Amino acid sequence: MRSKLFAIFFLIATITFFTKEMYRGVTDIHPEVFREPIQTEISSQDPLTFNKDGFAYQVTPLYDYDIAGLVVSSQTYNAWYSISRIDRVFPVDVCMIWGENVRSGAYQNSDAKFTQDFRFCLFTSSGSKPILNEGVSNNHLVIQYSTLEKIAKAISAGDQVRIKGKLVNVEARPLTEPEKYEPDDLIWDTSVTRTDTGAGACETIYVESIEHAEALAAQFNETYGAAYAAAVTSHTSGDETEQIRNSFNSGKGRPCHHLKKIAR
């Protein structure tokens, strides 16, 4: 048993080591990644409610939100090591940069480091091209459906993604006795500015769509496209399957999928 656990940990560590800084090699930047996130007023703040895995959720929208960026780190929380059912609605954190942080090439500097843990994305940089705090966000994906979770888990460092949805505050309460390490009540509020720091500074986004850019699609298709397409199409309808296959065959990369996502 111990030897199997060691093998699993070793495999995870090896994969993480060789993939965590893949963003450094990205030079073909999609134009959307250069712009600032767009935050606009909404007409209604009526909450969305749903139950999942023993918790009742209330999601209150504050603003429409549209963000595009380069993924510098991605962390999965809903996995075999998860200690809370909350992770099944907040399964993945994605740390992104955009704007001047990409335009200046600061992310390619060897002293620019990004790490994720405990729902935070931390970074360090120095030299003539520092990473700007107002161009970084750690996004916690909130996903209601398992088919969409598989899409979110495929996001990795080096991807360029555009996420459209709503900045939201989330409340959750257990429908039965909470398990060990689970909260009696959860309040997960969003930031509404890009200039804050520390706990609570990330954006909580109820995602209505997520789109992958075409950059590096040809390389992705050649090495991983067939396996990725097979995994995705096994959980999609016939029409979506055909669109995905056509997208890979034409070298246009991963198509748009609807999902829900959050950032804290």
Coordinates of C-alpha atoms in Angstrom, one line a residue:
M1 CA 0.0 0.0 0.0
R2 CA 2.8 2.4 0.9
S3 CA 4.6 1.7 -2.3
K4 CA 1.5 2.5 -4.3
L5 CA 1.0 5.8 -2.5
F6 CA 4.6 6.7 -3.0
A7 CA 4.3 5.9 -6.7
I8 CA 1.2 8.1 -6.9
F9 CA 2.8 11.0 -5.1
F10 CA 6.0 10.7 -7.2
L11 CA 4.0 10.7 -10.5
I12 CA 2.0 13.8 -9.4
A13 CA 5.2 15.6 -8.4
T14 CA 6.9 14.7 -11.6
I15 CA 4.1 15.9 -13.8
T16 CA 3.8 19.1 -11.8
F17 CA 7.5 19.8 -12.0
F18 CA 7.6 19.6 -15.8
T19 CA 4.3 21.4 -16.5
K20 CA 4.0 24.1 -13.8
E21 CA 6.0 26.7 -15.8
M22 CA 4.8 25.9 -19.4
Y23 CA 3.5 29.5 -19.6
R24 CA 7.0 30.8 -20.1
G25 CA 7.2 29.4 -23.6
V26 CA 4.0 31.1 -24.7
T27 CA 4.7 33.9 -27.2
D28 CA 1.8 33.7 -29.6
I29 CA -0.7 35.8 -27.5
H30 CA -4.3 36.1 -28.4
P31 CA -5.4 39.8 -28.6
E32 CA -8.0 39.4 -25.9
V33 CA -5.3 38.6 -23.3
F34 CA -3.9 42.1 -23.6
R35 CA -7.0 43.9 -22.4
E36 CA -8.3 44.6 -18.9
P37 CA -11.2 42.6 -17.4
I38 CA -14.6 44.1 -18.2
Q39 CA -17.0 44.6 -15.2
T40 CA -20.4 46.1 -15.8
E41 CA -23.6 46.6 -13.9
I42 CA -26.4 44.0 -14.1
S43 CA -30.1 44.5 -14.2
S44 CA -31.1 41.9 -11.6
Q45 CA -29.4 40.6 -8.5
D46 CA -31.9 37.7 -8.0
P47 CA -29.9 34.8 -6.5
L48 CA -29.5 31.4 -8.0
T49 CA -30.1 28.5 -5.6
F50 CA -29.3 24.8 -6.0
N51 CA -28.4 21.7 -3.8
K52 CA -25.3 19.6 -4.4
D53 CA -23.7 16.8 -2.3
G54 CA -25.4 17.7 1.0
F55 CA -25.1 21.5 0.8
A56 CA -27.6 24.2 -0.2
Y57 CA -26.1 27.0 -2.2
Q58 CA -27.2 30.6 -2.8
V59 CA -25.3 32.5 -5.5
T60 CA -26.0 36.3 -5.6
P61 CA -24.8 38.1 -8.8
L62 CA -23.2 41.6 -8.4
Y63 CA -21.7 42.4 -11.8
D64 CA -21.4 40.9 -15.3
Y65 CA -17.7 40.0 -15.8
D66 CA -15.6 39.2 -18.8
I67 CA -11.9 38.2 -18.2
A68 CA -9.3 36.9 -20.6
G69 CA -5.8 35.8 -19.6
L70 CA -2.8 33.6 -19.7
V71 CA -3.0 30.7 -17.2
V72 CA 0.2 30.6 -15.0
S73 CA -1.1 27.9 -12.6
S74 CA -4.0 25.6 -12.0
Q75 CA -4.9 23.7 -8.9
T76 CA -7.5 20.9 -8.6
Y77 CA -9.2 20.6 -5.2
N78 CA -11.9 18.0 -5.9
A79 CA -9.7 14.9 -6.0
W80 CA -9.0 11.8 -4.0
Y81 CA -7.3 14.0 -1.4
S82 CA -10.2 16.4 -0.9
I83 CA -11.4 16.8 2.7
S84 CA -14.7 18.6 2.1
R85 CA -17.7 18.2 -0.1
I86 CA -17.5 22.0 -0.8
D87 CA -14.6 21.1 -3.1
R88 CA -17.2 19.5 -5.5
V89 CA -18.7 22.9 -6.2
F90 CA -15.3 24.7 -6.1
P91 CA -13.2 22.0 -7.8
V92 CA -10.5 24.0 -9.5
D93 CA -8.6 27.2 -8.9
V94 CA -7.1 28.9 -12.0
C95 CA -4.5 31.7 -11.6
M96 CA -4.3 34.1 -14.6
I97 CA -2.4 37.1 -15.8
W98 CA -3.3 39.7 -18.5
G99 CA -2.6 43.1 -19.9
E100 CA 0.8 44.7 -19.1
N101 CA 2.0 41.5 -17.3
V102 CA 1.7 39.7 -20.7
R103 CA 2.6 42.7 -22.9
S104 CA 5.9 43.3 -21.1
G105 CA 7.0 39.7 -21.1
A106 CA 7.4 39.8 -17.3
Y107 CA 6.0 36.3 -17.0
Q108 CA 8.9 34.9 -19.0
N109 CA 11.6 36.1 -16.6
S110 CA 13.3 33.3 -14.7
D111 CA 12.7 35.1 -11.4
A112 CA 8.9 35.3 -11.9
K113 CA 7.3 32.5 -9.9
F114 CA 3.7 31.5 -9.3
T115 CA 2.4 29.0 -6.7
Q116 CA -1.0 27.9 -5.5
D117 CA -2.1 26.5 -2.2
F118 CA -4.9 26.9 0.3
R119 CA -7.0 28.8 -2.2
F120 CA -4.3 31.5 -2.8
C121 CA -2.1 32.2 -5.8
L122 CA 1.2 33.7 -4.7
F123 CA 3.8 35.2 -6.9
T124 CA 7.3 36.7 -6.7
S125 CA 9.3 38.7 -9.2
S126 CA 12.0 41.3 -9.5
G127 CA 14.2 43.1 -12.0
S128 CA 13.2 45.6 -14.7
K129 CA 9.9 43.8 -15.5
P130 CA 8.0 43.0 -12.3
I131 CA 4.7 41.3 -12.1
L132 CA 2.0 43.8 -11.4
N133 CA -0.5 42.8 -8.7
E134 CA -3.5 44.5 -10.5
G135 CA -2.9 42.1 -13.5
V136 CA -3.1 38.8 -11.5
S137 CA -6.1 36.9 -10.2
N138 CA -6.7 33.5 -8.6
N139 CA -10.1 32.2 -9.8
H140 CA -12.0 29.5 -7.9
L141 CA -14.2 27.6 -10.3
V142 CA -17.7 26.9 -9.1
I143 CA -19.2 24.1 -11.1
Q144 CA -22.6 22.5 -10.7
Y145 CA -22.4 19.7 -13.2
S146 CA -19.8 16.8 -13.5
T147 CA -19.5 17.1 -17.3
L148 CA -18.4 20.7 -17.0
E149 CA -15.9 19.8 -14.2
K150 CA -14.0 17.6 -16.6
I151 CA -13.6 20.6 -18.9
A152 CA -12.4 22.8 -16.1
K153 CA -9.8 20.2 -14.9
A154 CA -8.3 20.2 -18.4
I155 CA -7.2 23.9 -17.9
S156 CA -3.4 24.0 -17.3
A157 CA -0.5 26.5 -17.2
G158 CA 0.2 27.9 -20.6
D159 CA -3.5 28.0 -21.7
Q160 CA -5.1 31.2 -22.8
V161 CA -8.7 31.4 -21.7
R162 CA -11.6 33.8 -21.7
I163 CA -14.2 33.5 -19.0
K164 CA -17.6 35.3 -19.1
G165 CA -20.0 35.2 -16.2
K166 CA -20.9 37.2 -13.1
L167 CA -19.1 38.3 -10.0
V168 CA -21.0 36.7 -7.2
N169 CA -21.3 36.2 -3.4
V170 CA -21.8 32.6 -2.4
E171 CA -23.5 31.2 0.7
A172 CA -23.7 27.5 1.5
R173 CA -25.2 25.5 4.4
P174 CA -25.2 21.8 5.1
L175 CA -28.5 19.9 4.6
T176 CA -27.4 17.3 7.2
E177 CA -24.7 17.1 9.9
P178 CA -21.4 18.4 8.3
E179 CA -18.5 16.0 8.0
K180 CA -15.2 16.6 9.7
Y181 CA -13.4 19.7 8.3
E182 CA -16.6 21.0 6.7
P183 CA -18.2 24.4 7.7
D184 CA -21.5 24.8 9.4
D185 CA -22.1 27.8 7.2
L186 CA -20.0 29.1 4.3
I187 CA -19.8 32.7 3.1
W188 CA -17.6 33.2 0.1
D189 CA -17.7 36.8 -1.2
T190 CA -16.1 38.3 -4.3
S191 CA -13.7 41.1 -4.8
V192 CA -15.0 43.8 -7.1
T193 CA -11.7 45.5 -7.8
R194 CA -8.4 44.4 -9.3
T195 CA -6.2 46.4 -6.9
D196 CA -6.8 44.6 -3.6
T197 CA -4.5 42.0 -2.0
G198 CA -4.6 39.2 0.6
A199 CA -7.5 37.1 1.7
G200 CA -10.8 37.9 -0.1
A201 CA -9.0 39.8 -2.9
C202 CA -9.9 37.3 -5.6
E203 CA -12.9 37.3 -7.9
T204 CA -15.8 34.9 -7.3
I205 CA -17.1 34.2 -10.8
Y206 CA -20.3 32.4 -11.7
V207 CA -19.1 31.3 -15.1
E208 CA -21.5 31.2 -18.1
S209 CA -18.9 30.3 -20.6
I210 CA -15.2 29.6 -21.0
E211 CA -13.2 29.7 -24.2
H212 CA -9.7 28.6 -25.0
A213 CA -7.6 30.7 -27.4
E214 CA -6.1 29.3 -30.6
A215 CA -2.5 30.0 -29.6
L216 CA -0.4 26.8 -29.4
A217 CA -3.4 24.8 -30.6
A218 CA -1.4 23.1 -33.3
Q219 CA 1.2 21.8 -30.9
F220 CA -1.5 20.8 -28.4
N221 CA -3.4 18.9 -31.1
E222 CA -0.3 17.0 -32.3
T223 CA 0.8 15.8 -28.8
Y224 CA -2.4 15.7 -26.7
G225 CA -5.3 16.5 -28.9
A226 CA -6.6 13.0 -29.6
A227 CA -6.6 12.0 -26.0
Y228 CA -8.2 15.2 -24.8
A229 CA -10.9 15.1 -27.5
A230 CA -11.7 11.5 -26.6
A231 CA -12.1 12.4 -22.9
V232 CA -14.3 15.4 -23.7
T233 CA -16.4 13.8 -26.3
S234 CA -17.2 10.9 -24.1
H235 CA -19.3 13.3 -22.0
T236 CA -20.9 15.5 -24.7
S237 CA -23.8 15.2 -27.1
G238 CA -23.4 14.1 -30.7
D239 CA -23.5 17.7 -32.1
E240 CA -20.9 18.9 -29.6
T241 CA -18.7 15.8 -30.3
E242 CA -18.7 16.7 -34.0
Q243 CA -17.8 20.3 -33.3
I244 CA -14.9 19.3 -31.0
R245 CA -13.5 16.8 -33.5
N246 CA -13.8 19.4 -36.3
S247 CA -12.0 21.9 -34.2
F248 CA -9.1 19.7 -33.5
N249 CA -8.9 18.5 -37.1
S250 CA -8.8 22.1 -38.3
G251 CA -6.1 23.1 -35.8
K252 CA -8.3 25.6 -33.9
G253 CA -7.8 24.0 -30.5
R254 CA -10.4 23.7 -27.8
P255 CA -13.9 25.1 -28.4
C256 CA -16.1 27.1 -26.0
H257 CA -18.0 25.2 -23.3
H258 CA -20.5 26.5 -20.8
L259 CA -19.7 26.1 -17.1
K260 CA -19.8 27.8 -13.8
K261 CA -16.7 29.2 -12.1
I262 CA -15.6 31.1 -9.0
A263 CA -12.6 33.2 -7.9
R264 CA -12.0 34.3 -4.4

